[in-house]
PDB file of C-alpha atoms in Angstrom:
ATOM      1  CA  UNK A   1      -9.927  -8.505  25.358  1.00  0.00           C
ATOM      2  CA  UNK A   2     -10.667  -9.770  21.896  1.00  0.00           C
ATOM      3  CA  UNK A   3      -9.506  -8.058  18.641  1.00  0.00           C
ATOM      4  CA  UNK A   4     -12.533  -6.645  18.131  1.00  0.00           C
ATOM      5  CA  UNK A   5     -12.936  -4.619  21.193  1.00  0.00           C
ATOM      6  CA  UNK A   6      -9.508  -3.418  21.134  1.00  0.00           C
ATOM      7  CA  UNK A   7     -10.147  -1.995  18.061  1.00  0.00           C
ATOM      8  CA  UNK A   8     -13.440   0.155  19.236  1.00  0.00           C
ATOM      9  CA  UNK A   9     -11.236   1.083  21.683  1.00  0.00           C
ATOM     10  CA  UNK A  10      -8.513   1.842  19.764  1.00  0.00           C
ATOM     11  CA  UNK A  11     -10.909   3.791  16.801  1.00  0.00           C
ATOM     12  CA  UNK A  12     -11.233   7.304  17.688  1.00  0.00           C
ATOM     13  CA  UNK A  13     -10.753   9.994  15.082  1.00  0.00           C
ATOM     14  CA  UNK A  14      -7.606  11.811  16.917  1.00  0.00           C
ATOM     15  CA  UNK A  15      -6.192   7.927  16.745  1.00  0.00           C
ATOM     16  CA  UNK A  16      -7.245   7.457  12.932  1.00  0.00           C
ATOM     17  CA  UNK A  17      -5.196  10.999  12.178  1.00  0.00           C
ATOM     18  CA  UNK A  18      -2.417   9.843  14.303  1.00  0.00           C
ATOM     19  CA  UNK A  19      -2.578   6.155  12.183  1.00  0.00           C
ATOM     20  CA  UNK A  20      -2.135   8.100   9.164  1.00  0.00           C
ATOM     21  CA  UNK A  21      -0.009  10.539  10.084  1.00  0.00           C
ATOM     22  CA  UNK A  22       2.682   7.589  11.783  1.00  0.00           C
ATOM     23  CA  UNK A  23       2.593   5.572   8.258  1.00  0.00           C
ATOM     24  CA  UNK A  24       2.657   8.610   6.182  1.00  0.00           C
ATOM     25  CA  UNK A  25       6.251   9.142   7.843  1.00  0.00           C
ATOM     26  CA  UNK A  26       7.268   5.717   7.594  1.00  0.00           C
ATOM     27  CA  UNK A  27       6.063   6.239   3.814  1.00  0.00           C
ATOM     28  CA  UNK A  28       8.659   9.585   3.530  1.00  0.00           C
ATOM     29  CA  UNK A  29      11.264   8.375   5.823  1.00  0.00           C
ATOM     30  CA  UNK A  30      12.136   4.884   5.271  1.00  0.00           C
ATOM     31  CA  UNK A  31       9.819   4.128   2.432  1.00  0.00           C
ATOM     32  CA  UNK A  32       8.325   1.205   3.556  1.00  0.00           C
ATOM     33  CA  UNK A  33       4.883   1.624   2.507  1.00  0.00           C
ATOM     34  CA  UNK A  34       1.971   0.410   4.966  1.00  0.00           C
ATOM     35  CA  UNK A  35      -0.615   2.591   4.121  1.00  0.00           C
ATOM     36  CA  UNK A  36      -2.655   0.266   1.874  1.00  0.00           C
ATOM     37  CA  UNK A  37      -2.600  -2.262   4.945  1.00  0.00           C
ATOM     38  CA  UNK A  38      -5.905  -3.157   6.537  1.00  0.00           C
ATOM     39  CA  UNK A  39      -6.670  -0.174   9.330  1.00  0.00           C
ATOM     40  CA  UNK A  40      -7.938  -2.666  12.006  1.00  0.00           C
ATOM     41  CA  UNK A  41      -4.768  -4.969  11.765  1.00  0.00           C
ATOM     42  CA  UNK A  42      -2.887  -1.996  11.575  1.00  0.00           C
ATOM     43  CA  UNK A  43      -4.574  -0.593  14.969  1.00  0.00           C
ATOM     44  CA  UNK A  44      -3.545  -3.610  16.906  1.00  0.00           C
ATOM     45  CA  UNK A  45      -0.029  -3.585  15.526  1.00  0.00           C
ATOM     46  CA  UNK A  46       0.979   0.184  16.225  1.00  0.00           C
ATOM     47  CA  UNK A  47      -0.553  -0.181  19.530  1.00  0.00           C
ATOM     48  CA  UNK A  48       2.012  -2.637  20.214  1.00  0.00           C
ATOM     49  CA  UNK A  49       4.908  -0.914  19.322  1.00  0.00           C
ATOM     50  CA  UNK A  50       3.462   2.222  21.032  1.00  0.00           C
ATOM     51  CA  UNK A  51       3.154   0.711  24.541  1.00  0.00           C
ATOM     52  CA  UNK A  52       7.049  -1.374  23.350  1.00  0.00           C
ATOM     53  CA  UNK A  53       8.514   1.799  23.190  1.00  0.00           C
ATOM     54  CA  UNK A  54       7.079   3.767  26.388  1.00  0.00           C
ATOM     55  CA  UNK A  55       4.960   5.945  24.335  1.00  0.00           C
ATOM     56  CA  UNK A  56       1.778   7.648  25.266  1.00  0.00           C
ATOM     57  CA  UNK A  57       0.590   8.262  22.123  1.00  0.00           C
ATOM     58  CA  UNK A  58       1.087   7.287  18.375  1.00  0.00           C
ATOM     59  CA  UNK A  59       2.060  10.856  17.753  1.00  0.00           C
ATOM     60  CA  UNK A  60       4.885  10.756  20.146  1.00  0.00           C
ATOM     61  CA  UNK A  61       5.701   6.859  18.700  1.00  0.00           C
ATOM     62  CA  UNK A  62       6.347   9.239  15.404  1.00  0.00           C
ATOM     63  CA  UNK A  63       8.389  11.909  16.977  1.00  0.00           C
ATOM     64  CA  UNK A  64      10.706   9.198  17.710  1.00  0.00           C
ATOM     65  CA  UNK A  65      10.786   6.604  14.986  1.00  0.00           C
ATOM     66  CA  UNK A  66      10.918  10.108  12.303  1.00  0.00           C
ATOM     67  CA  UNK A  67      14.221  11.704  15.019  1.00  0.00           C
ATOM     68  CA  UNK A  68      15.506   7.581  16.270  1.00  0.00           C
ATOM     69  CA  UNK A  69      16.323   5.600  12.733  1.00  0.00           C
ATOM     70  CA  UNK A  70      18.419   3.327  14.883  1.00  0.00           C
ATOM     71  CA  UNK A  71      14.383   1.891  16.492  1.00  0.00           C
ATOM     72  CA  UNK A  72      13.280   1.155  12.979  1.00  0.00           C
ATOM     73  CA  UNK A  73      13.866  -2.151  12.772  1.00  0.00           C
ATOM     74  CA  UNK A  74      11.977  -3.034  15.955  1.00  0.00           C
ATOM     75  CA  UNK A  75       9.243  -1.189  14.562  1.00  0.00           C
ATOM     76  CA  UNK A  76       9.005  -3.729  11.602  1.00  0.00           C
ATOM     77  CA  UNK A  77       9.015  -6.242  13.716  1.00  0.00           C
ATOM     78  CA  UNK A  78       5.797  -4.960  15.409  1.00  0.00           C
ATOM     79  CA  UNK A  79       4.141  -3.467  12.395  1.00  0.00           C
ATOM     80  CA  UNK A  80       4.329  -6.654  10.292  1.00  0.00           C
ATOM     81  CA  UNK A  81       3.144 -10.432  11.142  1.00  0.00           C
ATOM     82  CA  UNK A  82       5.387 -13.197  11.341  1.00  0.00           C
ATOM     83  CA  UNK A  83       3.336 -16.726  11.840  1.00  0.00           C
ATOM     84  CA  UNK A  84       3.355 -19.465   9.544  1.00  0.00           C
ATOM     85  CA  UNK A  85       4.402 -23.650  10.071  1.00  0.00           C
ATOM     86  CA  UNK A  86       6.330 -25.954   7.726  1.00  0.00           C
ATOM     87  CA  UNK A  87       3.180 -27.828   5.240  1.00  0.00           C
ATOM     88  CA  UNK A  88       0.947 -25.287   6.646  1.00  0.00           C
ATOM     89  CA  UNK A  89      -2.092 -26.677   5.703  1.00  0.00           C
ATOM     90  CA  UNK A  90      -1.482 -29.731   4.260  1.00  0.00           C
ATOM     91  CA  UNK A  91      -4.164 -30.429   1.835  1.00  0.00           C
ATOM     92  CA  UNK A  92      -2.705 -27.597   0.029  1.00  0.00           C
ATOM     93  CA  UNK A  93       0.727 -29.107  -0.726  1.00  0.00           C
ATOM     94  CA  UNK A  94      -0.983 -32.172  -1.603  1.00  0.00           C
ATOM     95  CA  UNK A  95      -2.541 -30.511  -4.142  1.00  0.00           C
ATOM     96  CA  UNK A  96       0.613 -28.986  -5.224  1.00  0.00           C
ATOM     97  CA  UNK A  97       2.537 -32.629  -5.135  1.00  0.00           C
ATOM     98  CA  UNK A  98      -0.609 -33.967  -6.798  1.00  0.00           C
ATOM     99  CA  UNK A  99      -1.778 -31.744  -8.984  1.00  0.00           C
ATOM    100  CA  UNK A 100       0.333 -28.912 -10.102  1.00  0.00           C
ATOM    101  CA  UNK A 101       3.638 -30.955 -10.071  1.00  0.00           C
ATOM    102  CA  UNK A 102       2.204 -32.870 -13.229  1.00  0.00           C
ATOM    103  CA  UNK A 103       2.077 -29.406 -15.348  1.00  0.00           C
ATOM    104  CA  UNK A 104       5.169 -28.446 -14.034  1.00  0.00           C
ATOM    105  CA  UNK A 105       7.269 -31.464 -15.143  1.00  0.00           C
ATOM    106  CA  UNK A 106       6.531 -30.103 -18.823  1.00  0.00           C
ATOM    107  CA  UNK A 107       8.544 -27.263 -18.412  1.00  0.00           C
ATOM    108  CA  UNK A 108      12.222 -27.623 -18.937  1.00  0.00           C
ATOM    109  CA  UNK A 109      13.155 -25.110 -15.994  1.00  0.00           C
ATOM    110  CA  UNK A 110      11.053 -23.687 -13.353  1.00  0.00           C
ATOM    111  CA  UNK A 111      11.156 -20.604 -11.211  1.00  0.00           C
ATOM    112  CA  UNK A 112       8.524 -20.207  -8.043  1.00  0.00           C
ATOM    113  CA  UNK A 113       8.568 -17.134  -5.755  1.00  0.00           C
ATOM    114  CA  UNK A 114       7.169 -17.276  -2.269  1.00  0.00           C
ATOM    115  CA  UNK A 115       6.184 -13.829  -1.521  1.00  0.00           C
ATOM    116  CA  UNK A 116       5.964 -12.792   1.997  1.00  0.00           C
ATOM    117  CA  UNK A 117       8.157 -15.543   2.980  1.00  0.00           C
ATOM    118  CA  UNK A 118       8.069 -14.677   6.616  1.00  0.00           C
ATOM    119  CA  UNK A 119      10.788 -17.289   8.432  1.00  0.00           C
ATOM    120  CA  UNK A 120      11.297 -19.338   5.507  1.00  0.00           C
ATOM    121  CA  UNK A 121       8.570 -21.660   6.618  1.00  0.00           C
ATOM    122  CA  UNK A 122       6.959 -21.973   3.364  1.00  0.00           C
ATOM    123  CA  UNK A 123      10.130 -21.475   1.065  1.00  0.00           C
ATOM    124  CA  UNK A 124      11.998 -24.909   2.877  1.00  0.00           C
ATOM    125  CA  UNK A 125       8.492 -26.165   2.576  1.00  0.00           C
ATOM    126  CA  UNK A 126       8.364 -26.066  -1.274  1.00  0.00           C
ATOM    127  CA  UNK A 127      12.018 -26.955  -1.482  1.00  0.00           C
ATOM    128  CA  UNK A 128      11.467 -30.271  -0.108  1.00  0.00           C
ATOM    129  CA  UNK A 129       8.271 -30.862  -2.212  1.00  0.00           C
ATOM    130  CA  UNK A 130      10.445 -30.147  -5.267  1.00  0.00           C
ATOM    131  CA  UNK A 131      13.075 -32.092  -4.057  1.00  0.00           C
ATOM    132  CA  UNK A 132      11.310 -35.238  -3.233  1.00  0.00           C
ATOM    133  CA  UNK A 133       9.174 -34.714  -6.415  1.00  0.00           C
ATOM    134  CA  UNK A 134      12.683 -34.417  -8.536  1.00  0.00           C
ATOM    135  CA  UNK A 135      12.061 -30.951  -9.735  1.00  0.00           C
ATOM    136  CA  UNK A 136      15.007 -29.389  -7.663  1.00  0.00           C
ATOM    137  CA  UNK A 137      17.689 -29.466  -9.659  1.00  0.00           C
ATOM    138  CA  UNK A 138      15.587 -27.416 -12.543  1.00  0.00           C
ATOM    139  CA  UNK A 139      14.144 -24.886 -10.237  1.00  0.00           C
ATOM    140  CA  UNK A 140      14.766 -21.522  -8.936  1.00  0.00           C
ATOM    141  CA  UNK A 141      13.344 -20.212  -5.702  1.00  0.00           C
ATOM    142  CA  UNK A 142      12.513 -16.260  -5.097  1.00  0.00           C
ATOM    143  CA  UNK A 143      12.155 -15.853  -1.307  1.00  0.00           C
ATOM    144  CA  UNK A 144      10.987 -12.474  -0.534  1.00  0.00           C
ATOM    145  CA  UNK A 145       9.729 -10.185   2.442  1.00  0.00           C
ATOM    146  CA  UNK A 146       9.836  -6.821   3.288  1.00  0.00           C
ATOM    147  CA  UNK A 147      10.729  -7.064   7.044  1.00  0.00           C
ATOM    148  CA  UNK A 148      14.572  -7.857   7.029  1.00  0.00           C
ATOM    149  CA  UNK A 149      14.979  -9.275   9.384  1.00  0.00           C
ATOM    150  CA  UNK A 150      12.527 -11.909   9.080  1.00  0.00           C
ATOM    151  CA  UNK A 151      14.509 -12.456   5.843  1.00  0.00           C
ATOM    152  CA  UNK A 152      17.325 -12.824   7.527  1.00  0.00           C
ATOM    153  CA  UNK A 153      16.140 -15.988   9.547  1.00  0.00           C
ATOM    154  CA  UNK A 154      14.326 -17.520   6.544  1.00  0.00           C
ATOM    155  CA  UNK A 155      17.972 -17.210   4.774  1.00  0.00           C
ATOM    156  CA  UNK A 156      19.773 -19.034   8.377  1.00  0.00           C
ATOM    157  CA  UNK A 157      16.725 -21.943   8.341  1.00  0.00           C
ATOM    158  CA  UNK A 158      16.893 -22.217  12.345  1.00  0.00           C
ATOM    159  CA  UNK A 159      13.941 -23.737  13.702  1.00  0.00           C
ATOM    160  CA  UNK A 160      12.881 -24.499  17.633  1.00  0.00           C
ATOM    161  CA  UNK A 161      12.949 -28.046  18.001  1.00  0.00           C
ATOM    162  CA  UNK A 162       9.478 -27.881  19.647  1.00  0.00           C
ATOM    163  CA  UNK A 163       8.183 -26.890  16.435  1.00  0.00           C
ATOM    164  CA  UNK A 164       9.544 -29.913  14.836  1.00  0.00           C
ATOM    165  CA  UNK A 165       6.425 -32.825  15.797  1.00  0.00           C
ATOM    166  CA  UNK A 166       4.282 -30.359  14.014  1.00  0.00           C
ATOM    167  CA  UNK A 167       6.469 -29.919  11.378  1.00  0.00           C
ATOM    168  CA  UNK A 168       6.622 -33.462  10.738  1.00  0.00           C
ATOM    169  CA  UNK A 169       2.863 -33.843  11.072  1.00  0.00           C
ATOM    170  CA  UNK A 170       2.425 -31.942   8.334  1.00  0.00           C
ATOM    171  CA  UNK A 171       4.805 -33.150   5.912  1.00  0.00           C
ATOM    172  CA  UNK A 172       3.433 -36.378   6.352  1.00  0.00           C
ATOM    173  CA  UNK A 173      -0.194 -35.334   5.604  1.00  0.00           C
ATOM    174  CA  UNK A 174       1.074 -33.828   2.904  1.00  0.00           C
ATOM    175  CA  UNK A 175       2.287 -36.455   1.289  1.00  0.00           C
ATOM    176  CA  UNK A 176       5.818 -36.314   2.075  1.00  0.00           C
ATOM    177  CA  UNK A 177       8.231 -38.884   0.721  1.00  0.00           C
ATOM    178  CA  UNK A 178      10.520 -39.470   2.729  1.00  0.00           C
ATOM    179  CA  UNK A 179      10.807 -38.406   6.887  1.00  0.00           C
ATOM    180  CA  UNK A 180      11.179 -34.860   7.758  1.00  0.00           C
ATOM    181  CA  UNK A 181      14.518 -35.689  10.022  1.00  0.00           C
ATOM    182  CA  UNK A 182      16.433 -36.035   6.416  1.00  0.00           C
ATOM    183  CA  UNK A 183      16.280 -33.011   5.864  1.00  0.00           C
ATOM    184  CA  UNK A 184      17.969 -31.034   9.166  1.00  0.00           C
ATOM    185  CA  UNK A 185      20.643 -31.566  12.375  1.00  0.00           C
ATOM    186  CA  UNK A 186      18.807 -30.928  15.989  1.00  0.00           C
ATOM    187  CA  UNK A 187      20.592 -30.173  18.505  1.00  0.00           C
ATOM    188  CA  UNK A 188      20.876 -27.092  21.473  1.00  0.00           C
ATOM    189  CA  UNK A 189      17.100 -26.857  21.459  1.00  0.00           C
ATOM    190  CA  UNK A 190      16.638 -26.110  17.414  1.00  0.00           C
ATOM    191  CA  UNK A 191      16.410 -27.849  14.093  1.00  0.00           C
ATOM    192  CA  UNK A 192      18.749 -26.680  11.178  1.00  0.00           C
ATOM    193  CA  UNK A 193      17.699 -26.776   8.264  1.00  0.00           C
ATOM    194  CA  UNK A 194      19.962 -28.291   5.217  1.00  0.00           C
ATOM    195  CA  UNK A 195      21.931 -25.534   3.346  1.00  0.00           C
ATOM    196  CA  UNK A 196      21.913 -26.920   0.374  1.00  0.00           C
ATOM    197  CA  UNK A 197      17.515 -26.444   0.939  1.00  0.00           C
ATOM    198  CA  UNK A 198      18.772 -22.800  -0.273  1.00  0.00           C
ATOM    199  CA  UNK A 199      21.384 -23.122  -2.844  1.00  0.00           C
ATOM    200  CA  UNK A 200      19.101 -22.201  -5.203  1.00  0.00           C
ATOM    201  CA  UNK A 201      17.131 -19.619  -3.466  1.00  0.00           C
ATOM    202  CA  UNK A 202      17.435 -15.579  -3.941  1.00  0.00           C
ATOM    203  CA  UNK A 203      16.754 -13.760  -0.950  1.00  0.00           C
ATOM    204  CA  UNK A 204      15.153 -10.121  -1.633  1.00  0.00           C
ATOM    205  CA  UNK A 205      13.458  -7.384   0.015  1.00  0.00           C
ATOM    206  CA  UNK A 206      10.520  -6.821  -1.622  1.00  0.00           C
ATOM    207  CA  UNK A 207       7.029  -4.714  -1.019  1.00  0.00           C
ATOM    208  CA  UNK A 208       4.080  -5.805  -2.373  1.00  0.00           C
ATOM    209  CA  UNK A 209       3.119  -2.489  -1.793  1.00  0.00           C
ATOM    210  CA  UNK A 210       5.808  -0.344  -3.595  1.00  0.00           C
ATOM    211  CA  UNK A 211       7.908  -2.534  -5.809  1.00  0.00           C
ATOM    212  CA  UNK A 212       7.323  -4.081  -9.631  1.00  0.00           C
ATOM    213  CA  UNK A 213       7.552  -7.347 -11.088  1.00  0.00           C
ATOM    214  CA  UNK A 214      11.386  -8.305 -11.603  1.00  0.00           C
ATOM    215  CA  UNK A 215      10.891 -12.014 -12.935  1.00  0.00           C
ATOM    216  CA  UNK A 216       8.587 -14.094 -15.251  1.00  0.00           C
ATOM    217  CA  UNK A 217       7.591 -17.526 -12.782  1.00  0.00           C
ATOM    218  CA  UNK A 218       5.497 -21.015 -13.236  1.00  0.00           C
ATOM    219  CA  UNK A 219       4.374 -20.670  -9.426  1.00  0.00           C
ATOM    220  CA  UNK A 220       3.640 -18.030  -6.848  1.00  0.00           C
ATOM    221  CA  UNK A 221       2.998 -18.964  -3.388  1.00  0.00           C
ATOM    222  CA  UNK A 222       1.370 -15.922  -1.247  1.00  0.00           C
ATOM    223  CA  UNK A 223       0.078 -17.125   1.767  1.00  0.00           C
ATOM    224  CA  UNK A 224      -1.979 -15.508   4.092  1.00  0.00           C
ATOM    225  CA  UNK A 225      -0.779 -11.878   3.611  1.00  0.00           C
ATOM    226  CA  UNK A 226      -3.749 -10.694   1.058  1.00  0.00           C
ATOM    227  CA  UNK A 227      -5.912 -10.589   3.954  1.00  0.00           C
ATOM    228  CA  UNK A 228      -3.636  -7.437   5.964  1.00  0.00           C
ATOM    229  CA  UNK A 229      -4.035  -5.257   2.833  1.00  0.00           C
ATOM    230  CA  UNK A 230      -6.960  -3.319   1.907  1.00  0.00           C
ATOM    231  CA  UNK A 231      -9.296  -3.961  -1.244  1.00  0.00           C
ATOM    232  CA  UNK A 232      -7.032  -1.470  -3.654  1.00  0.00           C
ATOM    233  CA  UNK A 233      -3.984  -3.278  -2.153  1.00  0.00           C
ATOM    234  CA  UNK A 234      -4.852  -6.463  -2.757  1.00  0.00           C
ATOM    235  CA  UNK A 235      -5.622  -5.375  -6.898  1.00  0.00           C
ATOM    236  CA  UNK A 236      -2.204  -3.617  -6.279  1.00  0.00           C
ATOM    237  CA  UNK A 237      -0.690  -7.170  -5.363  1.00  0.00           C
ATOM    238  CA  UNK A 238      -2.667  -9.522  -7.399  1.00  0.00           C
ATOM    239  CA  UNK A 239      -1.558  -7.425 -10.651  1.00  0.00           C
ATOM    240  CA  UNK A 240       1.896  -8.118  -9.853  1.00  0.00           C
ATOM    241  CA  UNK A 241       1.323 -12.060  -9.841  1.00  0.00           C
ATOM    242  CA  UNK A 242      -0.181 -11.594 -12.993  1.00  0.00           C
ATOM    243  CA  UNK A 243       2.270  -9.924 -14.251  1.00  0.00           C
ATOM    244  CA  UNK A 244       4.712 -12.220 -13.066  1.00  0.00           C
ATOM    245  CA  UNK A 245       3.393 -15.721 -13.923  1.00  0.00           C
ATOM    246  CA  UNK A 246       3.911 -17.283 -17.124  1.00  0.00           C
ATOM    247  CA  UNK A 247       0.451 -17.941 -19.676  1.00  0.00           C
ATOM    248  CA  UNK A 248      -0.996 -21.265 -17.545  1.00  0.00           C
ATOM    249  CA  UNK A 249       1.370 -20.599 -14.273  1.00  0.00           C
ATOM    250  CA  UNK A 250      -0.112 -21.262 -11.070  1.00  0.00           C
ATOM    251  CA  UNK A 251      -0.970 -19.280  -7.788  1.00  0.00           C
ATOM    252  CA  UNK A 252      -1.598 -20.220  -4.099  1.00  0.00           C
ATOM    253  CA  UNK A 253      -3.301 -18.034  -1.752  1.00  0.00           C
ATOM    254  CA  UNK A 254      -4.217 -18.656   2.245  1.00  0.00           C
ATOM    255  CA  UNK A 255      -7.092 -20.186   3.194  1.00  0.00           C
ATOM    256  CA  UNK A 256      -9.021 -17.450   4.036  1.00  0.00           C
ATOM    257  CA  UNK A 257      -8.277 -15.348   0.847  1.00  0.00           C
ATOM    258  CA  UNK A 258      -9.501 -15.689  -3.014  1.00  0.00           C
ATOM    259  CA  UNK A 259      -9.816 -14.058  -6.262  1.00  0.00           C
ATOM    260  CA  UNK A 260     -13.516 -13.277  -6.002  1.00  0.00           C
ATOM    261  CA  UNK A 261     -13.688  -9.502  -5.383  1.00  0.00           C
ATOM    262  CA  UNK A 262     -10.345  -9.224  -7.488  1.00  0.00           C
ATOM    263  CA  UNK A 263     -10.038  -6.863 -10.151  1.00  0.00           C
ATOM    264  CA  UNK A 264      -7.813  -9.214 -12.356  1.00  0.00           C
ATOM    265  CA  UNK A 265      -9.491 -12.077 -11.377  1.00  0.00           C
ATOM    266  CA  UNK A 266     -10.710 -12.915 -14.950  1.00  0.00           C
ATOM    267  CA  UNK A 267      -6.808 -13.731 -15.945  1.00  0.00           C
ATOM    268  CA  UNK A 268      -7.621 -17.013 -13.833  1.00  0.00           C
ATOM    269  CA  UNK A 269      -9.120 -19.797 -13.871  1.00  0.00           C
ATOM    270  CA  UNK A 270     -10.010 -21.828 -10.579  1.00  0.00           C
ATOM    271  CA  UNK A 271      -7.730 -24.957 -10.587  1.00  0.00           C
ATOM    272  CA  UNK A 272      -8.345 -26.127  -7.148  1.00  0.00           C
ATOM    273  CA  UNK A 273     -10.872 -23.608  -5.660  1.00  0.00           C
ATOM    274  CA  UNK A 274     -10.822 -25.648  -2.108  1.00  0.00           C
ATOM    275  CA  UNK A 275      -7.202 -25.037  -1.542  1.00  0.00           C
ATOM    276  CA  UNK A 276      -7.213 -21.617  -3.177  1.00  0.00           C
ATOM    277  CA  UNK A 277      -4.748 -22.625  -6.378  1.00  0.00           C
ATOM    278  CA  UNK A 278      -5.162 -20.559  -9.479  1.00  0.00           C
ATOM    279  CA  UNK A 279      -4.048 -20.176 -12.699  1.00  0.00           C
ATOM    280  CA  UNK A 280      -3.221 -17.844 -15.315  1.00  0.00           C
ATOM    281  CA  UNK A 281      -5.561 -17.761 -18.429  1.00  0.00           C
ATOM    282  CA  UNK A 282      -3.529 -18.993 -21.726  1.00  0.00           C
ATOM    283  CA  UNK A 283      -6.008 -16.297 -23.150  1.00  0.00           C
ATOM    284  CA  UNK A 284      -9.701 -15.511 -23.111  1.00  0.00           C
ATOM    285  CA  UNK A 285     -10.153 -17.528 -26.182  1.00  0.00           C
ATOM    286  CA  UNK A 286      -9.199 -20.735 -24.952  1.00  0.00           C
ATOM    287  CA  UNK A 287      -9.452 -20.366 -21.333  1.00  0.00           C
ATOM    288  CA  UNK A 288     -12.351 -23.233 -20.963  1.00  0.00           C
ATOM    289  CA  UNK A 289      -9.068 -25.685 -21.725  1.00  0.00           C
ATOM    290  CA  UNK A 290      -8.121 -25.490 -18.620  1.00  0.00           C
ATOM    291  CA  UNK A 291      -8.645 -28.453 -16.342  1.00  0.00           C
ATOM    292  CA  UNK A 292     -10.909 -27.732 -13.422  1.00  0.00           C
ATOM    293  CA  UNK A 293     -10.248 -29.300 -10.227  1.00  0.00           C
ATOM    294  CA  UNK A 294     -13.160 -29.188  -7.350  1.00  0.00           C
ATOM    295  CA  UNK A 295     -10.921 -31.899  -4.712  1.00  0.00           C
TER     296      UNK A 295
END
């Protein structure tokens, strides 16, 4: 059954009151706020966790995640999306190596936050960029995600080794500089990742939803997690990279998202419009300054 069906079948009005009513009391109760999330993504996902935990209805799912704290954390897992590769799409770190790199070498330290880092995918992605590129040693990483636990196996860089060919695919298209290998130890059926990938990473919970700004950055990476939030979400999150980027810093979205029906999409300027990288407006005055890349 594709997604679309299941959510006709899954839209009635008793189910949108009992949607509301299950992330109103994760709202009050562990204040993890979903409610700005898009409603047919959310459908799907609740379902899940309702038929996971023997439920017959979302209302009875919220009896027992509101009366069972000890299940919350199994609810994230089913309420929030995990899937993302190493160099996911390639072209787009090109870009970065080929492109924003340049502007970046002017600054004389550099901080880049990866926001919904998921498994850590992207954030040992950018590492190795940076490190192959020789912009390491200057540069902090943010890493953050609001399921913890997903957090917590960005922060141990464990891999399945079948993910690896794929992996390595990608860096190479990407550019890469060196081989892939160099950079973990396989063995028992899964690829470690380097430690020292993460010596200069902060690991946070953070909400897109809920919390503020809490450092000034040259790049944000955001990946594919605009497109599970509403319209007034999405403003919600945009503002904060705003907010948070530096006058001419630089921000990647997914492949499927832009800044076109943004509210604050007049504080950027399209630097590569084909791989979705954007960047902050110096200021309205001079914003035409900016170089305009169409690759």
């Amino acid at each position: 059954m594709d997604a679309a069906m299941t959510d006709h079948l899954l839209d009635t009005p008793v189910s949108r009151i009992e949607l509301d009513l299950l992330l109103e009391a994760i709202h009050r109760r562990y204040h993890y706020d979903f409610r700005g999330y898009s409603r047919g993504s959310l459908r799907r996902r609740a379902e899940l966790a309702r038929q996971k935990f023997g439920c017959a209805t979302l209302s009875a799912l919220q009896e027992r995640i509101l009366h069972e704290p000890e299940l919350f954390p199994a609810l994230i897992d089913c309420m929030t999306v995990q899937v993302s590769e190493m160099f996911r799409d390639p072209l787009y770190f090109r870009a970065l190596r080929e492109q924003v790199i340049p502007h970046l070498r002017t600054f004389p330290s550099l901080k880049v936050w990866v926001a919904g880092c998921s498994y850590g995918e992207e954030l040992y992605s950018l590492a190795i960029l940076f490190r192959e590129e020789g912009l390491e040693s200057r540069t902090m990483f943010y890493a953050t995600e609001i399921n913890p636990a997903a957090l917590a196996k960005a922060r141990a860089g464990i891999y399945e080794l079948d993910r690896i060919p794929l992996f390595t695919e990608n860096h190479r298209r990407s550019g890469g500089r060196t081989s892939l290998s160099d950079y973990y130890t396989a063995g028992y059926g899964a690829a470690v990742f380097d430690k020292s990938l993460r010596e200069r990473t902060v690991f946070a919970e953070h909400s897109l939803a809920s919390d503020q700004v809490f450092s000034e950055v040259h790049l944000i990476s955001c990946r594919n997690v605009l497109i599970y939030f509403d319209n007034e979400l999405q403003n919600r999150a945009v503002g904060l990279f705003k907010d948070s980027l530096t006058r001419g810093g630089f921000l990647g979205l997914g492949a499927s998202e832009s800044l076109r029906f943004i509210e604050h999409n007049h504080e950027f300027a399209a630097f590569n419009e084909k791989q979705r990288i954007y960047r902050r407006q110096p200021s309205r005055a001079n914003s035409r300054e900016f170089g305009r890349v169409l690759a």
